[in-house]
Coordinates of C-alpha atoms and ligand atoms in Angstrom, one line a residue:
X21 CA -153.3 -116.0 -79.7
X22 CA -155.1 -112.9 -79.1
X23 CA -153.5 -111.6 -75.4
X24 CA -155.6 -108.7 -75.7
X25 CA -153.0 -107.1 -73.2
X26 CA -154.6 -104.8 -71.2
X27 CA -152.4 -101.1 -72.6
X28 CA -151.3 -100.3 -69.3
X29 CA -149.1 -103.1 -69.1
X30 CA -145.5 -102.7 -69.9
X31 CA -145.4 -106.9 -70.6
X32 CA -147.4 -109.4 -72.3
X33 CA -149.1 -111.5 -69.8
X34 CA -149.7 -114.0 -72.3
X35 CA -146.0 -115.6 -72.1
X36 CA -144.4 -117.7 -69.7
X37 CA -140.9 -116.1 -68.5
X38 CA -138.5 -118.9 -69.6
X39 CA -134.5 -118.8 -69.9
X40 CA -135.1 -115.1 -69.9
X41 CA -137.1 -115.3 -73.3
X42 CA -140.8 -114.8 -73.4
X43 CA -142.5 -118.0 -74.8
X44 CA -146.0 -118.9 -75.2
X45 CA -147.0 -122.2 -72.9
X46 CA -146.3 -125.1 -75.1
X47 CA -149.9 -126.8 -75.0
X48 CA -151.1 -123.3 -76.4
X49 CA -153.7 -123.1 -73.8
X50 CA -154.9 -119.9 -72.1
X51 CA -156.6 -119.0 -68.7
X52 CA -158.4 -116.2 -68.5
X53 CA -157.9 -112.8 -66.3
X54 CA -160.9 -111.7 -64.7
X55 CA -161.4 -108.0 -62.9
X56 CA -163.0 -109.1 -60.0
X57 CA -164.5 -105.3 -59.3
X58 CA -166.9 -105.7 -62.3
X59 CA -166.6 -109.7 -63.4
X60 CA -165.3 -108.4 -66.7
X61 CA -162.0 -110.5 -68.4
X62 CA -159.2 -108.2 -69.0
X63 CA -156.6 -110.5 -70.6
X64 CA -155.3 -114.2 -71.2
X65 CA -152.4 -115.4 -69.2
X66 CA -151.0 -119.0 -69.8
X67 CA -152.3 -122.3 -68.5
X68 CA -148.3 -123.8 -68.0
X69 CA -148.0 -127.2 -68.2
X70 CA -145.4 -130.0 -67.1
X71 CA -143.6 -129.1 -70.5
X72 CA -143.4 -125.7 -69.8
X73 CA -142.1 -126.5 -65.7
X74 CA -139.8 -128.8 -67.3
X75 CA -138.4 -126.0 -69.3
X76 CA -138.3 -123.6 -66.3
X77 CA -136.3 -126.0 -64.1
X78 CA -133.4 -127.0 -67.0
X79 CA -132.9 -123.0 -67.5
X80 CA -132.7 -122.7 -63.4
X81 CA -130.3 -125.4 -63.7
X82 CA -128.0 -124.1 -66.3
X83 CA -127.9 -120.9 -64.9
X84 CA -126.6 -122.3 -61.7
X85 CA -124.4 -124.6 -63.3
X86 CA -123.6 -121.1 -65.6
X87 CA -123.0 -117.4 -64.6
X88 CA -125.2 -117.3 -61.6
X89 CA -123.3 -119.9 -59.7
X90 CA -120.2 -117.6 -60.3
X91 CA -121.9 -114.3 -59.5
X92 CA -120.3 -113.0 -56.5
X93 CA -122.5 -112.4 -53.5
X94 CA -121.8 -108.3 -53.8
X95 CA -123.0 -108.1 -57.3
X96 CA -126.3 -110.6 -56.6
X97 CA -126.7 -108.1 -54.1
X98 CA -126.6 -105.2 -56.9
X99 CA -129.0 -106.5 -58.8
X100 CA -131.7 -107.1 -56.2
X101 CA -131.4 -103.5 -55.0
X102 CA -131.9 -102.4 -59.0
X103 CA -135.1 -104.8 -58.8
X104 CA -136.3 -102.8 -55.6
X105 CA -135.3 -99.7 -57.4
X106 CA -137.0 -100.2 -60.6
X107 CA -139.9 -101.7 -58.2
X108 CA -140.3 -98.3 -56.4
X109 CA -140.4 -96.6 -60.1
X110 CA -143.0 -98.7 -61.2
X111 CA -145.0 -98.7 -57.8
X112 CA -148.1 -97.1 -59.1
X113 CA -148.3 -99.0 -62.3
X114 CA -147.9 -101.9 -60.2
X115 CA -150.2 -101.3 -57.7
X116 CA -152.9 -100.5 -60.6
X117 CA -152.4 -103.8 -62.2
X118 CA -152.9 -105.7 -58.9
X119 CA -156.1 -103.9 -58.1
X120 CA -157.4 -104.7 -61.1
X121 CA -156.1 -108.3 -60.6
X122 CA -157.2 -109.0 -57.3
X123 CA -159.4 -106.2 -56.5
X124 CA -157.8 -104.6 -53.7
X125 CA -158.2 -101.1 -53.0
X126 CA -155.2 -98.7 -54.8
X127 CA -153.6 -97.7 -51.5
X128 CA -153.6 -101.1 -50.1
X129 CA -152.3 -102.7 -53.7
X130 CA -149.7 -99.5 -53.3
X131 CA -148.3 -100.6 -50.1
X132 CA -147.5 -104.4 -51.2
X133 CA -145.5 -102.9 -53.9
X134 CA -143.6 -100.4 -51.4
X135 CA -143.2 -104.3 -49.4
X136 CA -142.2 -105.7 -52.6
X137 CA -139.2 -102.9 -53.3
X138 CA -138.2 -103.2 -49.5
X139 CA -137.6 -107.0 -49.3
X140 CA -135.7 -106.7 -52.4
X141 CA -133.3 -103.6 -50.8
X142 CA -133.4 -105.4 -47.6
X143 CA -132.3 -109.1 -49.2
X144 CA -129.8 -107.0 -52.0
X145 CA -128.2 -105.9 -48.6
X146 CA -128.5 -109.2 -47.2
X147 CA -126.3 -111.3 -49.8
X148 CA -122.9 -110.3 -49.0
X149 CA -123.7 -110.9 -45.1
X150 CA -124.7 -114.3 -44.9
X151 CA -121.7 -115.5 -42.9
X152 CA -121.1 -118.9 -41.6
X153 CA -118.8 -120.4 -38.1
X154 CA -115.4 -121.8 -37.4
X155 CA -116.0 -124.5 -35.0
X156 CA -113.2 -125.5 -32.2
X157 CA -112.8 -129.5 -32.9
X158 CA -109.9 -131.7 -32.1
X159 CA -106.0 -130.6 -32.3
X160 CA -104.8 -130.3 -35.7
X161 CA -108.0 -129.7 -37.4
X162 CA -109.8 -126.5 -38.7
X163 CA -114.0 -126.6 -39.1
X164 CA -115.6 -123.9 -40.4
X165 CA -119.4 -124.0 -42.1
X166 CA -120.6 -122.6 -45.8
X167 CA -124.0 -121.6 -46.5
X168 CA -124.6 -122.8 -49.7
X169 CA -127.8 -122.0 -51.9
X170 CA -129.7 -125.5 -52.0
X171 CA -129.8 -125.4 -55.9
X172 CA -133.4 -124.9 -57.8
X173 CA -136.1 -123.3 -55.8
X174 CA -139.7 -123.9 -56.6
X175 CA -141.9 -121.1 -55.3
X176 CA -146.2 -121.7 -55.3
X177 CA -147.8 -118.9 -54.0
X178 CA -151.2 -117.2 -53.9
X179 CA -153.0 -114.3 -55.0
X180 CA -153.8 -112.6 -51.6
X181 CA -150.6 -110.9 -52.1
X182 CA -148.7 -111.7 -54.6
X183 CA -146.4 -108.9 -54.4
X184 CA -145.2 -109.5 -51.2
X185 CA -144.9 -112.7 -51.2
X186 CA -142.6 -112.7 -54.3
X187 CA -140.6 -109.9 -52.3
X188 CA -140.4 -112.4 -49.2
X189 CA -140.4 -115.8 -50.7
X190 CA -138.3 -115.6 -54.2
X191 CA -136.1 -112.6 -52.9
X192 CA -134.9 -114.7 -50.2
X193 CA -134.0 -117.5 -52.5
X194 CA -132.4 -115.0 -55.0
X195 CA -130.5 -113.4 -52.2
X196 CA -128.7 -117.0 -51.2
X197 CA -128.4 -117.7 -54.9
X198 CA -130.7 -119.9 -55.6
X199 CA -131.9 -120.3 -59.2
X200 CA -136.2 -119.8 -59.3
X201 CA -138.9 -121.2 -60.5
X202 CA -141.7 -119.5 -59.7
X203 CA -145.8 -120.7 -60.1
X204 CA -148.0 -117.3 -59.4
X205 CA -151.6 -118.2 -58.7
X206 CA -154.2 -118.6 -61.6
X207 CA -156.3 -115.8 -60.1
X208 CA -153.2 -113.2 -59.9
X209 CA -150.6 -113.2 -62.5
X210 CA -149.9 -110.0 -63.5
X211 CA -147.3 -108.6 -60.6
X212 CA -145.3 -112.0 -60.8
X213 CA -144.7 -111.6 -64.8
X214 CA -144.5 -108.1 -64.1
X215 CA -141.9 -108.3 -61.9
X216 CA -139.6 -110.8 -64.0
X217 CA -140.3 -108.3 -66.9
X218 CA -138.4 -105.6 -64.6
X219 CA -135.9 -108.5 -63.3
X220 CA -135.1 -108.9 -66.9
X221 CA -135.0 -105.1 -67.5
X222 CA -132.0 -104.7 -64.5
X223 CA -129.6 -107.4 -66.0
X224 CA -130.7 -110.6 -63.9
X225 CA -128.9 -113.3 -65.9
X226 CA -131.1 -115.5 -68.0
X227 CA -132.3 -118.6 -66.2
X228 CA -132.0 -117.0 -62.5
X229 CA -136.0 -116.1 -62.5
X230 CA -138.3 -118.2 -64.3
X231 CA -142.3 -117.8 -64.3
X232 CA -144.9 -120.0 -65.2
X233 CA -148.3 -119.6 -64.8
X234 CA -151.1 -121.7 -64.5
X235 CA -153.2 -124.2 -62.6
X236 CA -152.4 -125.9 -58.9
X237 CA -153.1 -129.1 -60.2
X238 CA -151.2 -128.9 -63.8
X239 CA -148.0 -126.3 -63.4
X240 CA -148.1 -126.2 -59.3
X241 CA -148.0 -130.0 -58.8
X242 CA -145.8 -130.7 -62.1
X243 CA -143.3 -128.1 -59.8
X244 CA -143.5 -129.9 -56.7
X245 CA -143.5 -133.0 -58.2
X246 CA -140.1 -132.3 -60.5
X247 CA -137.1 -134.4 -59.6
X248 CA -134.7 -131.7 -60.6
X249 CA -136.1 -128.9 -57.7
X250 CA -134.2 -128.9 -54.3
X251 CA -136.6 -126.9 -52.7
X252 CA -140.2 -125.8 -52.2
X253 CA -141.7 -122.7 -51.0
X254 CA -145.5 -123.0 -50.7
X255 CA -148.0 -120.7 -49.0
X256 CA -151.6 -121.3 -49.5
X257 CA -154.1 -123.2 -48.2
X258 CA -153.9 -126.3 -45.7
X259 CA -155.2 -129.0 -47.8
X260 CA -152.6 -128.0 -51.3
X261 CA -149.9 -127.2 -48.4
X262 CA -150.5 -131.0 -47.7
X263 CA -150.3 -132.5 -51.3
X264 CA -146.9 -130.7 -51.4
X265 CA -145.2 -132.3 -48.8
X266 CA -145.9 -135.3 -49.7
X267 CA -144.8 -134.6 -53.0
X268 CA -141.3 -133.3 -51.3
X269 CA -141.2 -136.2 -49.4
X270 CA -140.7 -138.4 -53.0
X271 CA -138.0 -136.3 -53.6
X272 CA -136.4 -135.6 -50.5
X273 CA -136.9 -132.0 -50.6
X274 CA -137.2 -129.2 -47.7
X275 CA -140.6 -127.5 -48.1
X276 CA -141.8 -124.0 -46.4
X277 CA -145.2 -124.0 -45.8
X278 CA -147.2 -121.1 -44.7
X279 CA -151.0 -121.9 -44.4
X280 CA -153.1 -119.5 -43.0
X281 CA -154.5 -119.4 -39.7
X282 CA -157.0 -118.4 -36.8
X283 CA -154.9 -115.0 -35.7
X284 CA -156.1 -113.8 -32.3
X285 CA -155.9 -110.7 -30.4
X286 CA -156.6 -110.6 -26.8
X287 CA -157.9 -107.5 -25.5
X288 CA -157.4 -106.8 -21.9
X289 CA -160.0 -104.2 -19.4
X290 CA -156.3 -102.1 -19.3
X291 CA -155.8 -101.6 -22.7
X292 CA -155.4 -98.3 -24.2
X293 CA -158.4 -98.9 -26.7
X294 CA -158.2 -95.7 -28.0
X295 CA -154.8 -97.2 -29.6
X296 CA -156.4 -100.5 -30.0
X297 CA -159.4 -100.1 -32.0
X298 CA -158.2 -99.3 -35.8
X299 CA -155.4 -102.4 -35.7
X300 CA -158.2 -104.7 -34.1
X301 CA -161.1 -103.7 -37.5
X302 CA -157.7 -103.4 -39.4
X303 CA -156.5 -106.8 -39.3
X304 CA -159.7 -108.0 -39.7
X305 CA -160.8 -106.2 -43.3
X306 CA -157.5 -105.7 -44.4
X307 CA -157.4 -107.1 -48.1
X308 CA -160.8 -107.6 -47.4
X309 CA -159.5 -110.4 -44.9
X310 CA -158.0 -112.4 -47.4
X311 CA -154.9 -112.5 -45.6
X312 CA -152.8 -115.4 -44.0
X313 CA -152.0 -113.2 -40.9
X314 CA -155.5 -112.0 -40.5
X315 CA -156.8 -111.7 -36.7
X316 CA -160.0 -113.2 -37.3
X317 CA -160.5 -113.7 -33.2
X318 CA -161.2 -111.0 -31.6
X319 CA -160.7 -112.4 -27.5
X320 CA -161.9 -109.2 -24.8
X321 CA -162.1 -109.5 -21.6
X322 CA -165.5 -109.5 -20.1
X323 CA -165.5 -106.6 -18.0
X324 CA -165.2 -104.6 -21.6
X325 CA -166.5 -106.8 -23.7
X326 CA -169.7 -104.7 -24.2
X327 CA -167.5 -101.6 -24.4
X328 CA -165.7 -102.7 -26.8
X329 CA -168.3 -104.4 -29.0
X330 CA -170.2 -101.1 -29.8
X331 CA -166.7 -99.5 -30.6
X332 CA -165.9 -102.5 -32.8
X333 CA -169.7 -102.2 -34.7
X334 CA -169.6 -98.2 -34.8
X335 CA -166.3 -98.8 -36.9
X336 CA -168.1 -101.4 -39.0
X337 CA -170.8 -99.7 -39.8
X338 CA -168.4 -97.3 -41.6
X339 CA -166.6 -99.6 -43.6
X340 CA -167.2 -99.3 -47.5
X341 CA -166.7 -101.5 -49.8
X342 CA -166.1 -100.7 -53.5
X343 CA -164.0 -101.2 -56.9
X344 CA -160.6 -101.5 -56.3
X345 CA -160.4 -98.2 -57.9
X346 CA -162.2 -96.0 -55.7
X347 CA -159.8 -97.5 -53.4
X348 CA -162.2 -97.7 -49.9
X349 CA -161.7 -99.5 -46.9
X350 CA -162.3 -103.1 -48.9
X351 CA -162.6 -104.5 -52.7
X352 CA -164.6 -106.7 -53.8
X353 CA -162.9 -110.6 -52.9
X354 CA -160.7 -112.5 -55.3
X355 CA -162.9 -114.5 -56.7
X356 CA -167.0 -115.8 -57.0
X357 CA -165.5 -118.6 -55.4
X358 CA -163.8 -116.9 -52.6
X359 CA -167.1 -114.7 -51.9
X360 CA -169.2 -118.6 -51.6
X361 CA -167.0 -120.1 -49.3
X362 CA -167.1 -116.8 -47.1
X363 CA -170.7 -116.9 -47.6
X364 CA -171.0 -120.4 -46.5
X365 CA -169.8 -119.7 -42.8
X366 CA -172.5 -116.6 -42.6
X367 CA -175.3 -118.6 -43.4
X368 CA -174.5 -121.2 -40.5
X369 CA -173.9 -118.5 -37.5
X370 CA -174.0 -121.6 -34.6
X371 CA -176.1 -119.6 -32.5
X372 CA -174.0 -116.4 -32.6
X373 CA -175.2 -113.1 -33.7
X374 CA -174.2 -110.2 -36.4
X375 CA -173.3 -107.0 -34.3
X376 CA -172.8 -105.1 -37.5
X377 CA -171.8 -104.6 -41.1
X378 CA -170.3 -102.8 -43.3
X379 CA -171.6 -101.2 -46.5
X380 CA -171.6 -102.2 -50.4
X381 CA -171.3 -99.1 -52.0
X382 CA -174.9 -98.4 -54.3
X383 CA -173.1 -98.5 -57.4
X384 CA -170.4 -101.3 -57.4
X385 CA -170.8 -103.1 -60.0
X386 CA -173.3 -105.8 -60.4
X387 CA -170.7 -107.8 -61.6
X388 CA -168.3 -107.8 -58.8
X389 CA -167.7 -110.3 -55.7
X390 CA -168.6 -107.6 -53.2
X391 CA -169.2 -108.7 -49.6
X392 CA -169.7 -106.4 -46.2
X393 CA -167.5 -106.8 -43.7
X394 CA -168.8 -108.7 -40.5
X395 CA -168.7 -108.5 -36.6
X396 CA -170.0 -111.3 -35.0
X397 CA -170.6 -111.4 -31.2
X398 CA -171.5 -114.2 -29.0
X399 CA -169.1 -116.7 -30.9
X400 CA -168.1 -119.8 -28.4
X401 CA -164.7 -120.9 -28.9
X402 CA -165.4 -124.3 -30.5
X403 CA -167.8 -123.0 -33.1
X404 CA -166.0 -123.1 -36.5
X405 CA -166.8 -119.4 -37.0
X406 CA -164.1 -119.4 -34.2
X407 CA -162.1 -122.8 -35.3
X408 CA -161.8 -122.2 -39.6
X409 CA -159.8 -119.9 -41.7
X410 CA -162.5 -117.8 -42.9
X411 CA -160.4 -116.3 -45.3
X412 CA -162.9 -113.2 -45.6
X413 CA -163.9 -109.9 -43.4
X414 CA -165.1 -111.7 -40.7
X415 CA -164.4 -111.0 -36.9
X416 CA -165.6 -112.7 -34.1
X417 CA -165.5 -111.4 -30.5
X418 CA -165.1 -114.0 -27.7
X419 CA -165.2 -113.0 -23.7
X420 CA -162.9 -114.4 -21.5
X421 CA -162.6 -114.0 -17.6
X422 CA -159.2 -114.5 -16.8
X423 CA -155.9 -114.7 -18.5
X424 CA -155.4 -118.3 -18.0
X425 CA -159.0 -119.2 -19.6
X426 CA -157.4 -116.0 -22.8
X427 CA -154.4 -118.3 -23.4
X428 CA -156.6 -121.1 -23.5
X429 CA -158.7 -119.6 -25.9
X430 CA -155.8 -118.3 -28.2
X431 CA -154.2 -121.8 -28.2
X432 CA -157.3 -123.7 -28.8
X433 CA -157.3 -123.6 -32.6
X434 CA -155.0 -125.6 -34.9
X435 CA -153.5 -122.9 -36.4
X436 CA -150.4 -120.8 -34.8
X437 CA -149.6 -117.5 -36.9
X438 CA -149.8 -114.8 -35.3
X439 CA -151.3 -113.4 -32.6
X440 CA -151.8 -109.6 -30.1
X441 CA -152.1 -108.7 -26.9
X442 CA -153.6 -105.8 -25.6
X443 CA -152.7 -104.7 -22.2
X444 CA -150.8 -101.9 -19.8
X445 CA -149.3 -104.7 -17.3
X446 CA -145.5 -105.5 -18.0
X447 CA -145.5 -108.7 -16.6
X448 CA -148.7 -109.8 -18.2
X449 CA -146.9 -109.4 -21.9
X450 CA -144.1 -111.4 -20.9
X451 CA -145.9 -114.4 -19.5
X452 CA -148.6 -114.4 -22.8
X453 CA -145.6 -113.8 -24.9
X454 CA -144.5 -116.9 -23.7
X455 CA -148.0 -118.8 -23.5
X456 CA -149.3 -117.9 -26.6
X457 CA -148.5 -120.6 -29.5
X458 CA -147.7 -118.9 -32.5
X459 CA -144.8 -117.5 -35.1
X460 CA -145.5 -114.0 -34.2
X461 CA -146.6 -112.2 -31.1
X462 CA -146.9 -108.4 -31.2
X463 CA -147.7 -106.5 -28.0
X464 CA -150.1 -103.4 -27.8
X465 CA -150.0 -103.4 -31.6
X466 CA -150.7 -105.8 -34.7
X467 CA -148.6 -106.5 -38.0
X468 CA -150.4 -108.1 -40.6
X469 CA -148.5 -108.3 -43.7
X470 CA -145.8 -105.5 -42.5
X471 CA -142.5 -106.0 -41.3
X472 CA -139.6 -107.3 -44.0
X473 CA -137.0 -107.5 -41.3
X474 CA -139.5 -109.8 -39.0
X475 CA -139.1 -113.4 -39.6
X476 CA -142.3 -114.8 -40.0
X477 CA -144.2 -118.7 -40.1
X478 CA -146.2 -121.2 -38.4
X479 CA -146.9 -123.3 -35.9
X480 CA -149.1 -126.7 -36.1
X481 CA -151.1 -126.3 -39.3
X482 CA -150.4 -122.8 -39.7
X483 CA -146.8 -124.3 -41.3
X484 CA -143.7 -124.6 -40.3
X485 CA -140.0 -122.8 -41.3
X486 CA -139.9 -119.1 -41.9
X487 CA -139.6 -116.6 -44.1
X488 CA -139.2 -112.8 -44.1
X489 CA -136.1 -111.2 -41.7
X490 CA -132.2 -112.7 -42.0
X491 CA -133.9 -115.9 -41.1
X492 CA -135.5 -116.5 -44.4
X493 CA -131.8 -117.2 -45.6
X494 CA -131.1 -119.7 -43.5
X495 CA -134.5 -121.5 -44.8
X496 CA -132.7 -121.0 -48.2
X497 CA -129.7 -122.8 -47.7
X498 CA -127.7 -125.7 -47.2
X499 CA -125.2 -125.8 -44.0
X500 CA -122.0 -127.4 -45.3
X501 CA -119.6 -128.3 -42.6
X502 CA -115.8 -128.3 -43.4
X503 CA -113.1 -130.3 -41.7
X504 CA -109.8 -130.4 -42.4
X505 CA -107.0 -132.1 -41.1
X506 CA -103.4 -130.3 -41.3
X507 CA -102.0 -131.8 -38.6
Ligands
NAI29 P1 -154.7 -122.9 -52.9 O1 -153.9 -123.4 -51.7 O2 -155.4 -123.9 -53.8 O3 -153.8 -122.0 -53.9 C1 -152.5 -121.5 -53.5 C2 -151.5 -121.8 -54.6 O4 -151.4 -123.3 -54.7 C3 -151.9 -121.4 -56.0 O5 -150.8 -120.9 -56.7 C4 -152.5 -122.7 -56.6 O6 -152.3 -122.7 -58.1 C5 -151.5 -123.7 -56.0 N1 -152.0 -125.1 -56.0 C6 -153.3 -125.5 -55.9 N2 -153.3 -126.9 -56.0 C7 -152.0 -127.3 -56.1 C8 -151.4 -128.6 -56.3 N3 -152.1 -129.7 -56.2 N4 -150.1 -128.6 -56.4 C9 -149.3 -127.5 -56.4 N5 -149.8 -126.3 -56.3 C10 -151.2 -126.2 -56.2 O7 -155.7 -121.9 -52.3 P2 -157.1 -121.3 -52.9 O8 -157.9 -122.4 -53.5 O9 -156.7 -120.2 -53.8 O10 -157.9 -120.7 -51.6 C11 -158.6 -121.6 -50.8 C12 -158.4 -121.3 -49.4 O11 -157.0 -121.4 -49.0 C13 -158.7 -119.9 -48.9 O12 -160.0 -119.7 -48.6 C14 -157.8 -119.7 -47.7 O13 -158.4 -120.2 -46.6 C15 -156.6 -120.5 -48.0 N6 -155.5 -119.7 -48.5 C16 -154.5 -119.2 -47.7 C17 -153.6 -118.4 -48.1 C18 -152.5 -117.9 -47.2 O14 -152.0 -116.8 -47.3 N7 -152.0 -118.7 -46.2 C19 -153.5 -117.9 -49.5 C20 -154.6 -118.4 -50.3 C21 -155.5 -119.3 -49.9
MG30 MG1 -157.5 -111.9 -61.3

């Protein structure tokens, strides 16, 4: 098969990561990689099958069964921190391959692999601190709990970020010695084979970190379908996060599903806005607002509302969009696909109105999925421009009068991720704190993406368990309660 690697790449993306050998998928069928700055295709990576999974899960098996299973937590912990290490060496040939993978901008593909090197230091810390209870019980008796790892971890997860998700999702699993089987997404392979290639390089035993790629529907469901996996990460979209539960639920299996959502950020009259403004366009555009923590709503109060709408447009009107490599505010999107069904919710506005765009740059490539960034203005709460994961850099603005009718508003989606708030008054913070339904809640500032330390997940369709933080661990294992009898 002619890989036609791209030079740059110290791997062959061509091979599945097996039993730490590089093998060639066993239909000997390819998928190609496109750049989605210009359209062109840069590579061949392969289209897994259940063959291949099936493979994948007996080496995650005997590894667990073999050397991992004895590691000690102190030396797992070793050999994450040489994965972060060797991560932070490689950070600018990694965040090159992702732009060119996904599209997004240098600095922005930069900073996932800076994310990527930090959960594996913060989870190679982690291991040998994962402690669990003795619990008072009846005379003559001693209790005390083990976290154990559940067994086989299957990870799915998509190419919005790829490298951090790796970093939050597989390191955690790694960290409570799990065994992994990991399914990148067809339209972003490189980082994930990329970073096995580096996993291998540090001295992770054979079997620990296995990667297939291919499709959802072949490699992703023959994952989440296989008998011998004891767990299932997933992040994605709502529909496939569906499929996979069900598919755990034929096997008994805990899932993690992180889905996406309808992120708000409510801005009050007392908000410093001056402080405000760049995380409000930020978490909009970021990754060119293909990103699960995106705050697509943008809730003001009325009294500023038209204040803050010309600030919001003048920074729009600024954004530039490019090739990854000239590294401006946004790429082009993932995919043709990705660019339609962002496309799709401008062409049906619902009566609301486009305050301002953004700017293709003249000469991005014709054959790129370039899209200006979008404020929209005069959005009612139950129009889907205000209800859907847009997936896309899209921001509406919404007035509100009071806070009751804000909380409303932020809770009146079925998503739950994360969400701001904006506002000088003490009291205020706590009580939305409180009100506001969702995994996250950051006050008088916004983090999408950042934070390994902060645990992280959904409410209602937005998912459910959590990863990211020491929490994440817990997620990763089992709780074994002892009791023993000594009279
Ligand atoms: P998707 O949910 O289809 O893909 C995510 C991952 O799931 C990929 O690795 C894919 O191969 C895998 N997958 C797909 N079907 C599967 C199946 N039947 N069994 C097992 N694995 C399967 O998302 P897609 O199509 O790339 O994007 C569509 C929409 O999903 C986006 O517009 C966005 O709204 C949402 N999304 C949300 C993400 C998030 O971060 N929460 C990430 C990616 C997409
Ligand atoms: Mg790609």
């Amino acid at each position: 098969m002619n890989a036609r690697p791209d030079p740059g790449l110290f791997f062959d993306p061509s091979k599945c990561f097996i039993g730490g050998l590089w093998v060639a998928p066993l239909g000997g069928d390819y998928l190609p990689i496109e750049n989605p700055s210009d359209g062109t295709q840069i590579g061949l990576i392969p289209r897994g099958s259940k063959g291949d999974i099936d493979a994948a899960v007996t080496a995650a098996r005997a590894a667990l069964t073999g050397v991992w299973g004895k590691t000690p937590a102190a030396e797992r912990g070793r050999i994450l921190a040489r994965i972060g290490q060797k991560v932070l060496e490689r950070a600018d040939d990694l965040a090159r391959i992702e732009a060119m993978d996904v599209g997004k901008p240098l600095k922005q593909a930069k900073a996932d692999a800076l994310a990527l090197a930090r959960y594996m230091e913060f989870y190679g810390g982690a291991c040998d601190k994962i402690m669990g209870e003795t619990i008072p019980y009846l005379d003559g008796y001693t209790v005390y709990t083990l976290r154990e790892p559940h067994g086989v971890t299957g990870h799915i997860i998509p190419w919005n970020y790829p490298m951090q998700v790796i970093g939050r999702s597989v390191g955690g699993a790694l960290a409570m010695g799990n065994a992994v089987v990991l399914k990148p997404a067809e339209e972003a392979c490189l980082t994930a084979i990329a970073f096995a290639q580096i996993a291998k390089e540090v001295g992770l035993p054979d079997g620990v970190l296995n990667v297939v790629p291919g499709l959802g529907e072949e490699a992703g469901a023959a994952l989440t379908t296989h008998p011998g996996v004891n767990h299932i990460s997933f992040t994605g979209s709502v529909p496939v996060g569906q499929i996979i539960q069900r598919a755990a639920a034929e096997n008994v299996v805990p899932v993690t599903l992180e889905l996406g959502g309808k992120s708000p950020q409510l801005v009050f009259a007392d908000a410093d806005l001056d402080r405000a403004l760049p995380f409000l366009v930020n978490a909009g555009i970021q990754n060119a607002g293909q990103t699960c923590s995106a705050s697509s709503r943008i809730l003001v109060e009325r009294k500023i509302h038209d204040e803050l709408l010309a600030r919001m447009a003048e920074r729009y009107r600024a954004l530039r969009v490019g090739p990854a490599v000239a590294d401006l505010d946004l790429g082009p999107m993932v995919s043709k696909r990705q660019k339609e069904i962002v496309g799709s919710f401008l062409g049906d506005l619902g009566g609301a109105e486009i305050a301002a765009r953004g700017t293709v740059e003249a000469n991005a490539p014709n054959g790129g999925h370039y899209l200006a960034p979008t404020l929209i203005s005069g959005v009612a709460p139950n129009n889907r421009l205000a209800q859907d994961e847009i997936f896309g850099p899209v921001q509406v603005m919404i007035p509100f009068d009071s806070e009751e009718e804000a909380v409303a508003i932020a809770n009146g989606t079925d998503f739950g991720l994360v969400a701001g708030i904006w506002t000088a008054d003490g009291g205020r913070q706590m009580r939305l704190a409180k009100a506001i339904r969702s995994g996250q809640v950051f006050i008088n500032n916004y983090g999408a993406g950042g934070g390994v330390e902060l645990p992280f997940g959904g409410t209602g369709k937005s998912g459910y368990g959590r990863e990211k933080g020491m929490e994440a661990l817990y997620g990763f294992s089992v709780l074994k309660t002892v009791a023993a009898w000594h009279g």
